[in-house]
Short mmCIF file of C-alpha atoms in Angstrom, two decimals:
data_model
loop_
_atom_site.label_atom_id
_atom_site.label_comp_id
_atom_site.label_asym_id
_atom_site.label_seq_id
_atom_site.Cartn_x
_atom_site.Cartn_y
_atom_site.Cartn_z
CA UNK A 20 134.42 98.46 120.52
CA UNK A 21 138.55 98.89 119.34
CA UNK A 22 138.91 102.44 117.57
CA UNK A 23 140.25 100.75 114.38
CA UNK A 24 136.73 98.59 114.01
CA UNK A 25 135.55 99.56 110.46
CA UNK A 26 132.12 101.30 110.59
CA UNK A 27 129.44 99.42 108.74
CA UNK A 28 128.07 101.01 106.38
CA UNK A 29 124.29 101.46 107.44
CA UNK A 30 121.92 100.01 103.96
CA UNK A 31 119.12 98.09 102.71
CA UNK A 32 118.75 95.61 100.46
CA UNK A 33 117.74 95.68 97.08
CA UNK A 34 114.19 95.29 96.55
CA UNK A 35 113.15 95.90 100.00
CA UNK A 36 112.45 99.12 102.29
CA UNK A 37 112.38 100.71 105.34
CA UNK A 38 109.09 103.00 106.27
CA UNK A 39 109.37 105.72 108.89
CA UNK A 40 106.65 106.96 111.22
CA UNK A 41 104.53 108.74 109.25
CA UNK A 42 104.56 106.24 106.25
CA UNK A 43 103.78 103.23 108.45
CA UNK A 44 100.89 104.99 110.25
CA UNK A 45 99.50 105.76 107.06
CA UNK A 46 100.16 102.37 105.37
CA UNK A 47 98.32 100.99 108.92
CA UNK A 48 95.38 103.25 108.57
CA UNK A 49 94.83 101.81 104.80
CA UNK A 50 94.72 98.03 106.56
CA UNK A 51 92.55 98.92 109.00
CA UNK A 52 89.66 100.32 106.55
CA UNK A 53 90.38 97.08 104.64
CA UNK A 54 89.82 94.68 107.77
CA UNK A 55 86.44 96.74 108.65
CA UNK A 56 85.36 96.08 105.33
CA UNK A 57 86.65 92.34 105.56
CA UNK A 58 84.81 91.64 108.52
CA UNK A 59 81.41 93.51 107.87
CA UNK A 60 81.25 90.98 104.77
CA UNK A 61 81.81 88.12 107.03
CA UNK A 62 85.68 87.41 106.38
CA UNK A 63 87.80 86.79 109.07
CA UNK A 64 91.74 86.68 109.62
CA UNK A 65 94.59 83.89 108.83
CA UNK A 66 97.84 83.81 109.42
CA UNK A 67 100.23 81.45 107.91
CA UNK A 68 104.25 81.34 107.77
CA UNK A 69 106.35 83.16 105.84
CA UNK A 70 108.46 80.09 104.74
CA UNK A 71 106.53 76.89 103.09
CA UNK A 72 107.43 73.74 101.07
CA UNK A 73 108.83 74.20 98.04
CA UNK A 74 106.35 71.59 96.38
CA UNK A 75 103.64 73.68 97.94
CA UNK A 76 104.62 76.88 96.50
CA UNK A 77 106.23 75.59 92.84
CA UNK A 78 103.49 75.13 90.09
CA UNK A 79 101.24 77.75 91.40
CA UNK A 80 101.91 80.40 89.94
CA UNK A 81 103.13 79.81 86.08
CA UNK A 82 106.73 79.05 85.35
CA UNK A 83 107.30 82.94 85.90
CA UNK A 84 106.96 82.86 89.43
CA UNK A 85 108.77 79.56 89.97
CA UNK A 86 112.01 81.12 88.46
CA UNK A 87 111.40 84.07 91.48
CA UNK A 88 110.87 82.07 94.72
CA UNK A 89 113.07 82.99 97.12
CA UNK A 90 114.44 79.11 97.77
CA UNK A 91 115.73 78.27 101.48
CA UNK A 92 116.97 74.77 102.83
CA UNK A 93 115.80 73.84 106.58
CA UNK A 94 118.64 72.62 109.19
CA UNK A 95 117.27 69.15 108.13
CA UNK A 96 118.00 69.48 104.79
CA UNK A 97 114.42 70.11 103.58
CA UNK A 98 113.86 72.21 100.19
CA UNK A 99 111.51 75.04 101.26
CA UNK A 100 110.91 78.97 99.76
CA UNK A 101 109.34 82.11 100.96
CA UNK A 102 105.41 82.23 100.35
CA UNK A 103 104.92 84.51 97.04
CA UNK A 104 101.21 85.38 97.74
CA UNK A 105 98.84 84.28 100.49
CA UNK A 106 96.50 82.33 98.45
CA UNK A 107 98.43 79.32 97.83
CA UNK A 108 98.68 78.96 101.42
CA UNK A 109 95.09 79.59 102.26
CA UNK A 110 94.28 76.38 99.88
CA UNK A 111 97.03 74.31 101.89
CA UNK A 112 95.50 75.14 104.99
CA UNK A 113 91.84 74.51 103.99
CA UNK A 114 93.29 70.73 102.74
CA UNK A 115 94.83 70.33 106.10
CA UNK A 116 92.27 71.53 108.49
CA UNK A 117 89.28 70.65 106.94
CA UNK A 118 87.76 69.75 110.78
CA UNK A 119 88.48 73.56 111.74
CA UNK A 120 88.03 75.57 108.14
CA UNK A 121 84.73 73.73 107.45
CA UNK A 122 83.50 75.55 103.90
CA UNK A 123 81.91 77.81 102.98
CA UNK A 124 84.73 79.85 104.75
CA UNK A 125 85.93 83.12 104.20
CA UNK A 126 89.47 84.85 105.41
CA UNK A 127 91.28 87.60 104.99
CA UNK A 128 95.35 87.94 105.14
CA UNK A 129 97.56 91.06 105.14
CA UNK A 130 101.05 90.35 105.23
CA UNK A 131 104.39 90.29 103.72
CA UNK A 132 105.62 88.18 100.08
CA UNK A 133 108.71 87.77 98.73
CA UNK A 134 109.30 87.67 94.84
CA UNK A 135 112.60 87.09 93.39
CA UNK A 136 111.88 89.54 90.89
CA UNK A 137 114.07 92.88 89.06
CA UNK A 138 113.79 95.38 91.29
CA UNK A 139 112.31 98.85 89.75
CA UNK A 140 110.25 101.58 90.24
CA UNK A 141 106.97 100.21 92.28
CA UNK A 142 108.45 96.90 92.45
CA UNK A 143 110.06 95.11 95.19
CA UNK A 144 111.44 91.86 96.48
CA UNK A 145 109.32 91.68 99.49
CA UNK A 146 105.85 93.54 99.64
CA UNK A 147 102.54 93.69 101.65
CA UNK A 148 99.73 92.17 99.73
CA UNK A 149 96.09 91.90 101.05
CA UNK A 150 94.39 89.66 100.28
CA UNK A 151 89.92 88.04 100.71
CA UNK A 152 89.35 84.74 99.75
CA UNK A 153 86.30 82.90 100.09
CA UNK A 154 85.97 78.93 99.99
CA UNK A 155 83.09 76.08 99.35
CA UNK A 156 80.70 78.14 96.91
CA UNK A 157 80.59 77.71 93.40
CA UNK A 158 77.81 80.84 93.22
CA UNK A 159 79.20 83.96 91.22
CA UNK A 160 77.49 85.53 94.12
CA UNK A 161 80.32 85.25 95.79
CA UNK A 162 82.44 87.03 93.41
CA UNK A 163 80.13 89.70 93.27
CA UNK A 164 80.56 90.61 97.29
CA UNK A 165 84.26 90.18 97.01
CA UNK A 166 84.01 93.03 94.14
CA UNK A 167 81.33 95.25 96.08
CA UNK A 168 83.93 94.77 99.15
CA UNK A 169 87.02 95.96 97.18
CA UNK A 170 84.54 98.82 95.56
CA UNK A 171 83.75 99.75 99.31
CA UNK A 172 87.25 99.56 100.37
CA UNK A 173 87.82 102.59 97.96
CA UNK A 174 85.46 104.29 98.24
CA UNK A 175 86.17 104.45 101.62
CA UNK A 176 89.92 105.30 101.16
CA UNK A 177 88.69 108.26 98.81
CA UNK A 178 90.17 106.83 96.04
CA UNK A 179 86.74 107.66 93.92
CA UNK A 180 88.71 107.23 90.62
CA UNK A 181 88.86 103.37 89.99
CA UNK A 182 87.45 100.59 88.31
CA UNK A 183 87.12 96.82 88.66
CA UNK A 184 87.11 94.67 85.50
CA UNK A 185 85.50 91.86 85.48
CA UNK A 186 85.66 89.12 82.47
CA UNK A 187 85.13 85.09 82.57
CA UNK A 188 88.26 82.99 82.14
CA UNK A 189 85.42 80.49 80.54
CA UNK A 190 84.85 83.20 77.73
CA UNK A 191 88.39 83.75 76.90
CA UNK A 192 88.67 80.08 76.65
CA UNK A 193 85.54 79.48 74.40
CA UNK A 194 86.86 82.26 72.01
CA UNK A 195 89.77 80.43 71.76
CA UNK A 196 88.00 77.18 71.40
CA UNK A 197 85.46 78.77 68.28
CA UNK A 198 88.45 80.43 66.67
CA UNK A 199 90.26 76.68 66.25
CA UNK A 200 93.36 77.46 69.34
CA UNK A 201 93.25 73.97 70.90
CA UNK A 202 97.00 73.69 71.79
CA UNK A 203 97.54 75.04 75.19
CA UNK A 204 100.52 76.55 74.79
CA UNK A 205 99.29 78.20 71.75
CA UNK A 206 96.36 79.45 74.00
CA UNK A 207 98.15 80.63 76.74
CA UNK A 208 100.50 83.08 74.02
CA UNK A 209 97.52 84.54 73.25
CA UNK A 210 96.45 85.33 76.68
CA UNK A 211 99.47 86.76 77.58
CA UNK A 212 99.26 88.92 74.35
CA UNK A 213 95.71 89.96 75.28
CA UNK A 214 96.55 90.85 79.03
CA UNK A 215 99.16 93.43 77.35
CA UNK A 216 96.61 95.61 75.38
CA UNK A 217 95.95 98.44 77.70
CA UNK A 218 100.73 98.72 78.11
CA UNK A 219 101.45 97.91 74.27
CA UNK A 220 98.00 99.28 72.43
CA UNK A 221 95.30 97.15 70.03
CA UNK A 222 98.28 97.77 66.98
CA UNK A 223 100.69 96.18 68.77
CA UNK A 224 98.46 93.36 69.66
CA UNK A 225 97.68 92.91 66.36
CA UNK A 226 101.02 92.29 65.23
CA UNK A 227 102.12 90.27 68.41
CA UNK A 228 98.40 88.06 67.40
CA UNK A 229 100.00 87.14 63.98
CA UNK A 230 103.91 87.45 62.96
CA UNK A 231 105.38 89.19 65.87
CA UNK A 232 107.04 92.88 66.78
CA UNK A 233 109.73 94.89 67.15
CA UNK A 234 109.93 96.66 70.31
CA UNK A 235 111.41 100.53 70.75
CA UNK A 236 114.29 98.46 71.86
CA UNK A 237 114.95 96.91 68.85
CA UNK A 238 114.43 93.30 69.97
CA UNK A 239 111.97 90.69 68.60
CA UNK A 240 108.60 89.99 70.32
CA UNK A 241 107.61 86.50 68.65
CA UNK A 242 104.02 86.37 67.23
CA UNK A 243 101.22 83.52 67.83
CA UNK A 244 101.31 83.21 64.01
CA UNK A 245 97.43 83.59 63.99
CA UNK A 246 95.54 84.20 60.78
CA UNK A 247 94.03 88.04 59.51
CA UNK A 248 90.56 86.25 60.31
CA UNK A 249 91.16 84.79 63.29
CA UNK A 250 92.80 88.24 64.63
CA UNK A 251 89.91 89.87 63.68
CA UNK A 252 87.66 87.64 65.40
CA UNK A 253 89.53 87.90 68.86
CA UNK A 254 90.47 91.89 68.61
CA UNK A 255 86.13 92.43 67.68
CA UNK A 256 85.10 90.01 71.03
CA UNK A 257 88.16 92.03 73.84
CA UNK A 258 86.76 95.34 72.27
CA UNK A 259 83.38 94.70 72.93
CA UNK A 260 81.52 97.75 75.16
CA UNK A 261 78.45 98.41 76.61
CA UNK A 262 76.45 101.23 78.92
CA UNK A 263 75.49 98.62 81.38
CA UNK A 264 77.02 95.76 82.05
CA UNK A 265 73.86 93.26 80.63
CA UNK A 266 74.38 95.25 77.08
CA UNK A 267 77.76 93.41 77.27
CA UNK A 268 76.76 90.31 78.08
CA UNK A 269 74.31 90.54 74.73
CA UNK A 270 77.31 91.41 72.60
CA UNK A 271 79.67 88.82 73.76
CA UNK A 272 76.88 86.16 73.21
CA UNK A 273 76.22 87.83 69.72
CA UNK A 274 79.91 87.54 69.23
CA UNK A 275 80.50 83.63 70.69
CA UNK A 276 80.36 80.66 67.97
CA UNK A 277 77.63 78.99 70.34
CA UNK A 278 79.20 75.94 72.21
CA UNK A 279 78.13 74.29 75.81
CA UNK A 280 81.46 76.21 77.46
CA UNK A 281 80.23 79.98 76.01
CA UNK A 282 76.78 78.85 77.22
CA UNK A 283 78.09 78.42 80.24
CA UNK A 284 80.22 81.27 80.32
CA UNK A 285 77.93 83.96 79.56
CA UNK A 286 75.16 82.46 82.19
CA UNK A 287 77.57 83.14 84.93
CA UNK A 288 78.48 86.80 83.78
CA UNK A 289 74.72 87.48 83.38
CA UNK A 290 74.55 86.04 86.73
CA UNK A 291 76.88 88.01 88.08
CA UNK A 292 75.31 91.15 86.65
CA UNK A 293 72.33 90.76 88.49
CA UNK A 294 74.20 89.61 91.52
CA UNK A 295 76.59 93.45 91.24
CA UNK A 296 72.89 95.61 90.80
CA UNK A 297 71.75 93.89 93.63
CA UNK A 298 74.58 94.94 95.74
CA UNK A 299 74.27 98.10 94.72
CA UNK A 300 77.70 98.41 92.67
CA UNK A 301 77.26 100.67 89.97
CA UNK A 302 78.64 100.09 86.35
CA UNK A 303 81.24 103.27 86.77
CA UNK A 304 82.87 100.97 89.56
CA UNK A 305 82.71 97.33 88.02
CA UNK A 306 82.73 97.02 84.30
CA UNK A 307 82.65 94.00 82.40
CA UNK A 308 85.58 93.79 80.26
CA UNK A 309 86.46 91.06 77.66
CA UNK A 310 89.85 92.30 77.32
CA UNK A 311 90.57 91.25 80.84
CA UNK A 312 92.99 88.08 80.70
CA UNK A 313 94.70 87.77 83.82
CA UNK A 314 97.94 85.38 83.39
CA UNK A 315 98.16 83.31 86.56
CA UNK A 316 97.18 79.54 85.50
CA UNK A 317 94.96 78.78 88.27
CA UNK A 318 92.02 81.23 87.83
CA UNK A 319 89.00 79.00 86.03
CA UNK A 320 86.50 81.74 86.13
CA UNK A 321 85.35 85.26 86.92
CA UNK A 322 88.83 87.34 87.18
CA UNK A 323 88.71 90.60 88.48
CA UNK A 324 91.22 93.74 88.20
CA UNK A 325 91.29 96.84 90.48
CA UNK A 326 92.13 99.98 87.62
CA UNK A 327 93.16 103.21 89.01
CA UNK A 328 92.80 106.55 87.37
CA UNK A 329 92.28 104.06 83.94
CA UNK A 330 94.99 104.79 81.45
CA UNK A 331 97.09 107.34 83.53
CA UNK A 332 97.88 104.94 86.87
CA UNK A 333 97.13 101.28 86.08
CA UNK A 334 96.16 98.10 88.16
CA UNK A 335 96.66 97.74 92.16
CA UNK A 336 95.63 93.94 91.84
CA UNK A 337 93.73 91.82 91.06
CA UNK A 338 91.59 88.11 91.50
CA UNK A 339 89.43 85.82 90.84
CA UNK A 340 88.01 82.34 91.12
CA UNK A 341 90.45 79.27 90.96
CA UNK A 342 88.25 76.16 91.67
CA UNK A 343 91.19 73.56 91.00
CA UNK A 344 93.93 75.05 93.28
CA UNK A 345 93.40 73.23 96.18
CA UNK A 346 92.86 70.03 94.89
CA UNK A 347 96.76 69.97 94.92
CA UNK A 348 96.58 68.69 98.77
CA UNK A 349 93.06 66.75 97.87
CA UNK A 350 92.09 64.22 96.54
CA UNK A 351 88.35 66.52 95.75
CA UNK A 352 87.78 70.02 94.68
CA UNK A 353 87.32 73.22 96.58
CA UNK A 354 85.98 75.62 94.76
CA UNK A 355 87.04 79.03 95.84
CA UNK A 356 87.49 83.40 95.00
CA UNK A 357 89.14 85.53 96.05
CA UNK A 358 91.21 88.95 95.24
CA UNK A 359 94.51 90.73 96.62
CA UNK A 360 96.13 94.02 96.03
CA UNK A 361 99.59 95.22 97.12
CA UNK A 362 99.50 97.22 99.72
CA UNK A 363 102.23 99.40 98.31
CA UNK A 364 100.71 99.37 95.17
CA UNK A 365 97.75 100.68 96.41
CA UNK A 366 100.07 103.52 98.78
CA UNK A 367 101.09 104.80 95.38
CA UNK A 368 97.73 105.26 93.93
CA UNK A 369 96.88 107.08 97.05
CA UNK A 370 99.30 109.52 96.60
CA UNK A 371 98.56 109.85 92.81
CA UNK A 372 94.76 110.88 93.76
CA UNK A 373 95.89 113.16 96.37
CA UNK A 374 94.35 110.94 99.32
CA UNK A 375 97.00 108.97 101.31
CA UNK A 376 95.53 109.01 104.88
CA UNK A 377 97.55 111.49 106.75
CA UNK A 378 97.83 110.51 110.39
CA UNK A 379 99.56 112.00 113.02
CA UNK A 380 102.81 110.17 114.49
CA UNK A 381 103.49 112.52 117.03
CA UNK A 382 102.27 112.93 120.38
CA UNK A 383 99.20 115.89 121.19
CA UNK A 384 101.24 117.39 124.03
CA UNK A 385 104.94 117.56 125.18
CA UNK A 386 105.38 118.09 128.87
CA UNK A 387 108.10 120.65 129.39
CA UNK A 388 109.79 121.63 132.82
CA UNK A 389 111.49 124.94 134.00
CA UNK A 390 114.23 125.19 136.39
CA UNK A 391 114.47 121.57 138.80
CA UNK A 392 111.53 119.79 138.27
CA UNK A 393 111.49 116.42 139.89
CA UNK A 394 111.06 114.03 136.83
CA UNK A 395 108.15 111.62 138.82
CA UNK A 396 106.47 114.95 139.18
CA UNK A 397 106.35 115.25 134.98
CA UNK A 398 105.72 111.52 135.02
CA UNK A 399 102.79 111.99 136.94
CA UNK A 400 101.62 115.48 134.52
CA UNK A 401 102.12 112.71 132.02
CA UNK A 402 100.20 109.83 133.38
CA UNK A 403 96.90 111.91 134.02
CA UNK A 404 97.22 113.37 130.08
CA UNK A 405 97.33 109.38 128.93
CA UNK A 406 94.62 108.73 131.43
CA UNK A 407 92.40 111.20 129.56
CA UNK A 408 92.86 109.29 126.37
CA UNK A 409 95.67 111.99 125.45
CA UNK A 410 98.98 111.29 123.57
CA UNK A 411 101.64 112.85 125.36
CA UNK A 412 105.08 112.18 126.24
CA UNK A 413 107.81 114.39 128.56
CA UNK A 414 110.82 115.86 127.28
CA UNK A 415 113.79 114.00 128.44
CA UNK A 416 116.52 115.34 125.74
CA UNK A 417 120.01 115.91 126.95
CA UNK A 418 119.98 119.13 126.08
CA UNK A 419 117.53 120.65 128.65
CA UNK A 420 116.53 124.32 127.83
CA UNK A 421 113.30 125.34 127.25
CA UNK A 422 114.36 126.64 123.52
CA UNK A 423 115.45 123.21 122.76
CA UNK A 424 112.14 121.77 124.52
CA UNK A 425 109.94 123.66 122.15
CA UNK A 426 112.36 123.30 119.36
CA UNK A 427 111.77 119.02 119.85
CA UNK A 428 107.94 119.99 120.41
CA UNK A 429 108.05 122.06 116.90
CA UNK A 430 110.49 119.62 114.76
CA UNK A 431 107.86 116.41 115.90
CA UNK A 432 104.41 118.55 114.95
CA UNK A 433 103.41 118.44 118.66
CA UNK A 434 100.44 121.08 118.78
CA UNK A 435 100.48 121.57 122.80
CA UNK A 436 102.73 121.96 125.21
CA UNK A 437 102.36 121.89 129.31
CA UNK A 438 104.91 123.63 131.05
CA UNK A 439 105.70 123.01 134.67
CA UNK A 440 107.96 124.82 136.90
CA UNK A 441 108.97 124.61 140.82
CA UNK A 442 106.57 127.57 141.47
CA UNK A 443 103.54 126.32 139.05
CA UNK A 444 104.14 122.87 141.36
CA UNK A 445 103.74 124.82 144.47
CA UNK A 446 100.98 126.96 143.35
CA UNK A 447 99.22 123.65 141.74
CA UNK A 448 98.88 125.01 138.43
CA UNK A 449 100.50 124.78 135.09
CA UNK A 450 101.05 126.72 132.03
CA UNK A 451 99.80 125.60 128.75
CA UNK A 452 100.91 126.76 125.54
CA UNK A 453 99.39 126.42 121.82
CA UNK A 454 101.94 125.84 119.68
CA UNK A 455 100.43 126.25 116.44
CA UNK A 456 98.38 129.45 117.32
CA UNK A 457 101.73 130.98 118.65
CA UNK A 458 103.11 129.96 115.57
CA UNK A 459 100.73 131.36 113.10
CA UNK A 460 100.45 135.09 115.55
CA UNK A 461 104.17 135.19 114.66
CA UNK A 462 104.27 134.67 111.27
CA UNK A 463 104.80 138.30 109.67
CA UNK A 464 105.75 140.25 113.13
CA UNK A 465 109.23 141.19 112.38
CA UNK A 466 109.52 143.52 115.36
CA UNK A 467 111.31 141.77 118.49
CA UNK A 468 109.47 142.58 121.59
CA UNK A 469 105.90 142.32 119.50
CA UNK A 470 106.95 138.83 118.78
CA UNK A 471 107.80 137.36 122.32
CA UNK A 472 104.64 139.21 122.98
CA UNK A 473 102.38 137.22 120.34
CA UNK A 474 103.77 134.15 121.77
CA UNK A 475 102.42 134.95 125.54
CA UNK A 476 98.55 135.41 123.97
CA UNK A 477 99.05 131.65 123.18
CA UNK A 478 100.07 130.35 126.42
CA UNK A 479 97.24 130.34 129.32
CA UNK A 480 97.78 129.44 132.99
CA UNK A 481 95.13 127.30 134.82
CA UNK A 482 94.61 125.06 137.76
CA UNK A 483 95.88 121.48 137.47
CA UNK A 484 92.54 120.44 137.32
CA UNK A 485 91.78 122.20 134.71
CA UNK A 486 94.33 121.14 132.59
CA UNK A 487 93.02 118.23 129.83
CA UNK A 488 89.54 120.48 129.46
CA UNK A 489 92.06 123.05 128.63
CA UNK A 490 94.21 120.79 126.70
CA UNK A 491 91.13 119.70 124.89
CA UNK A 492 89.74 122.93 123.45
CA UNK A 493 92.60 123.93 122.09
CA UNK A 494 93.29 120.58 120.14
CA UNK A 495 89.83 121.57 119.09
CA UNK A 496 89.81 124.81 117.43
#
């Protein structure tokens, strides 16, 4: 390359990361709990492309997430975008292959999305999102094994502190319907004013429910124009409680202005109460909660939120059933469930309850050399450490002293080290060192010739094949 070639200057792009070692290790050992749980409820794995039609994707999701589609042309000319969640391709595939997905069918998906949306703290233009979705059942039974798998999932992660809310699309829609909200427009304001309670507070709402807001930036929110009775009405049914979650199934039906939709409604939750205690999923880990009103336009019943460390983290996703969404590519329904969470989402609550998997992404022993060691001689020290299910790898730095050997072994967290030299070759031995231990003898020894000394206790000397037994019980203690 010519000397006057300007250097490019080495960047991401806004809204989307890079992950090093450790953090993809981690991030893999979170996916891999997830597809254990997947598949011991049955699921199993899709894949679909990262690029679709654009009259696949646009509709979907509300008029939100049409404005943030990342929108591509093909060579031919075609008008396509970048999938924004895996759902809306898992209902295009189960209209296009229904000889090969016959229902009921469950899948999982973990993969990367792309949003066009403002980049900010937690929030980026492409993320991972994981996702279960089950198809041909219209039984809240299956809603209820989709929660008790997310509820496994974290309890499995350690992530003991969480919560998934459950409330009935149906309900918010017959509370609507009794309080006299027929215009959907109208309906949908108030949804997205409900959704906002646990960010803005039950004041707030109550203002944004009739005339409107100012927000601490100083700019209008505009109201649903709503009557004091009416307001009343709908702020008494989302604060409804209970101990279990039949006592708030009672209230809400106490609260309903009886019609054939709340009837309908509150059968399915009480359904899906029974459905949760049979599984086993206690009330501390799925609530009922008539506050829930997740905004996405296809959900038609159940929805389901994942709530982390409640009022001091917030929501890692989120679900629930959208029986209309793939009669898009049919000319019949499907009806379907399902949930997904962002995989970086649910990284950060990790770290906020102390718990992010830590996994090593270093090797367990560096093979060092002294002096002229042949390199197929470490290859072959090398090869019979792999063989015995061992991570291990051989120094082959430039700079080749054994200082900077066990400088590389100490930088990468390597705990072991086997060092070979032309005489431990020709006596068939080798000499193994623990790292750590020497490390930790060392620690306060200020005195020079007591701390080469402290580091010799840690290294041993024994027969070549003795060496992964060796290797072993040190890794052990």
């Amino acid at each position: 390359m010519p000397d006057d070639t300007p250097l490019i200057e080495p960047r991401v792009l806004k809204g989307f990361q890079d992950f090093l070692p450790e953090e993809v290790l981690a991030r893999n050992a979170v996916m891999d709990v997830c597809e254990s749980v997947f598949r011991k409820y049955g699921f199993v794995p899709l894949q679909t492309p990262a690029l679709e039609h654009l009259d696949t994707l646009l509709g979907t999701g509300g008029e939100e997430t049409n404005k943030e589609l990342f929108r591509l042309e093909t060579p031919e000319g075609e008008p396509i975008a970048m999938r924004f969640d895996q759902t809306v391709p898992f209902a295009r595939m189960m209209a296009q292959y229904p000889d090969k997905l016959k229902a009921p069918f469950r899948r999982y998906a973990m993969g990367p999305v792309w949003r066009g949306d403002r980049p900010g703290p937690g929030r980026f233009r492409e993320f991972t999102q994981i996702d279960m979705d089950a198809a041909g059942s219209e039984s809240v039974a299956v809603d209820a094994e989709i929660i008790a798998a997310v509820c496994e999932i974290m309890v499995t992660l350690g992530a003991n502190d969480f919560c998934v809310l459950v409330n009935n699309r149906k309900l918010i829609d017959a509370l609507l319907e009794g309080c006299g909200i027929t215009d959907g427009a109208r309906g949908k304001h108030v949804l997205r004013v409900i959704d906002k309670l646990e960010k803005v507070g039950v004041d707030n709402i109550r203002l944004e429910l009739g005339d409107g807001r100012i927000d601490d930036s100083g700019d209008p929110i505009p109201g649903v124009h709503l009557d004091a009775t009416t307001i009343d009405a709908i702020l008494s049914f989302i604060g409804i409680t209970g101990a279990t979650r039949e006592d708030v199934v009672e209230a809400m039906r106490a609260a309903l202005p009886a019609s054939e939709r709340a009837a309908v409604a509150l059968d399915e939750m009480a359904q899906l109460a029974a459905c949760l205690d049979a599984l086993g999923v206690p009330v501390t880990q799925a609530r009922f909660a008539p506050s829930l009103a997740r905004g996405l336009d296809y959900y038609t019943g159940p929805v389901y939120e994942i709530a982390i460390a409640e009022g001091r983290f917030g929501s890692v996703g989120g679900g629930g059933r959208y029986d209309g969404l793939v009669s898009r590519f049919l000319e019949r329904s499907i009806p379907c469930a399902g949930i997904a969470f962002g995989l970086d989402r649910l990284m950060a609550a990790l770290q906020f309850l102390g718990v992010t998997p830590r996994v090593s992404a270093q090797s367990q022993v560096l093979v060092a050399f002294v002096g002229r060691v042949p390199e197929p001689e470490l290859l072959r020290i090398v090869k019979e450490l792999r063989a015995a299910g061992l991570r291990a790898e051989v120094y082959f730095g430039v700079k080749r002293g054994m200082k900077h050997q066990l400088a590389h072994a100490d930088r990468c967290g390597i705990p072991v080290a086997v060092i070979v030299g032309e005489d431990e070759l020709a006596k068939g031995v080798v000499s193994i060192k623990d790292l750590l231990a020497g490390k930790d003898q060392r620690e306060d020894i200020t005195d020079h010739d007591a701390y080469r000394k402290a580091g010799r206790t840690a290294q041993v000397t024994v027969p070549r094949d003795a060496m992964v037994t060796t290797i072993r019980e040190m890794l052990a203690c």
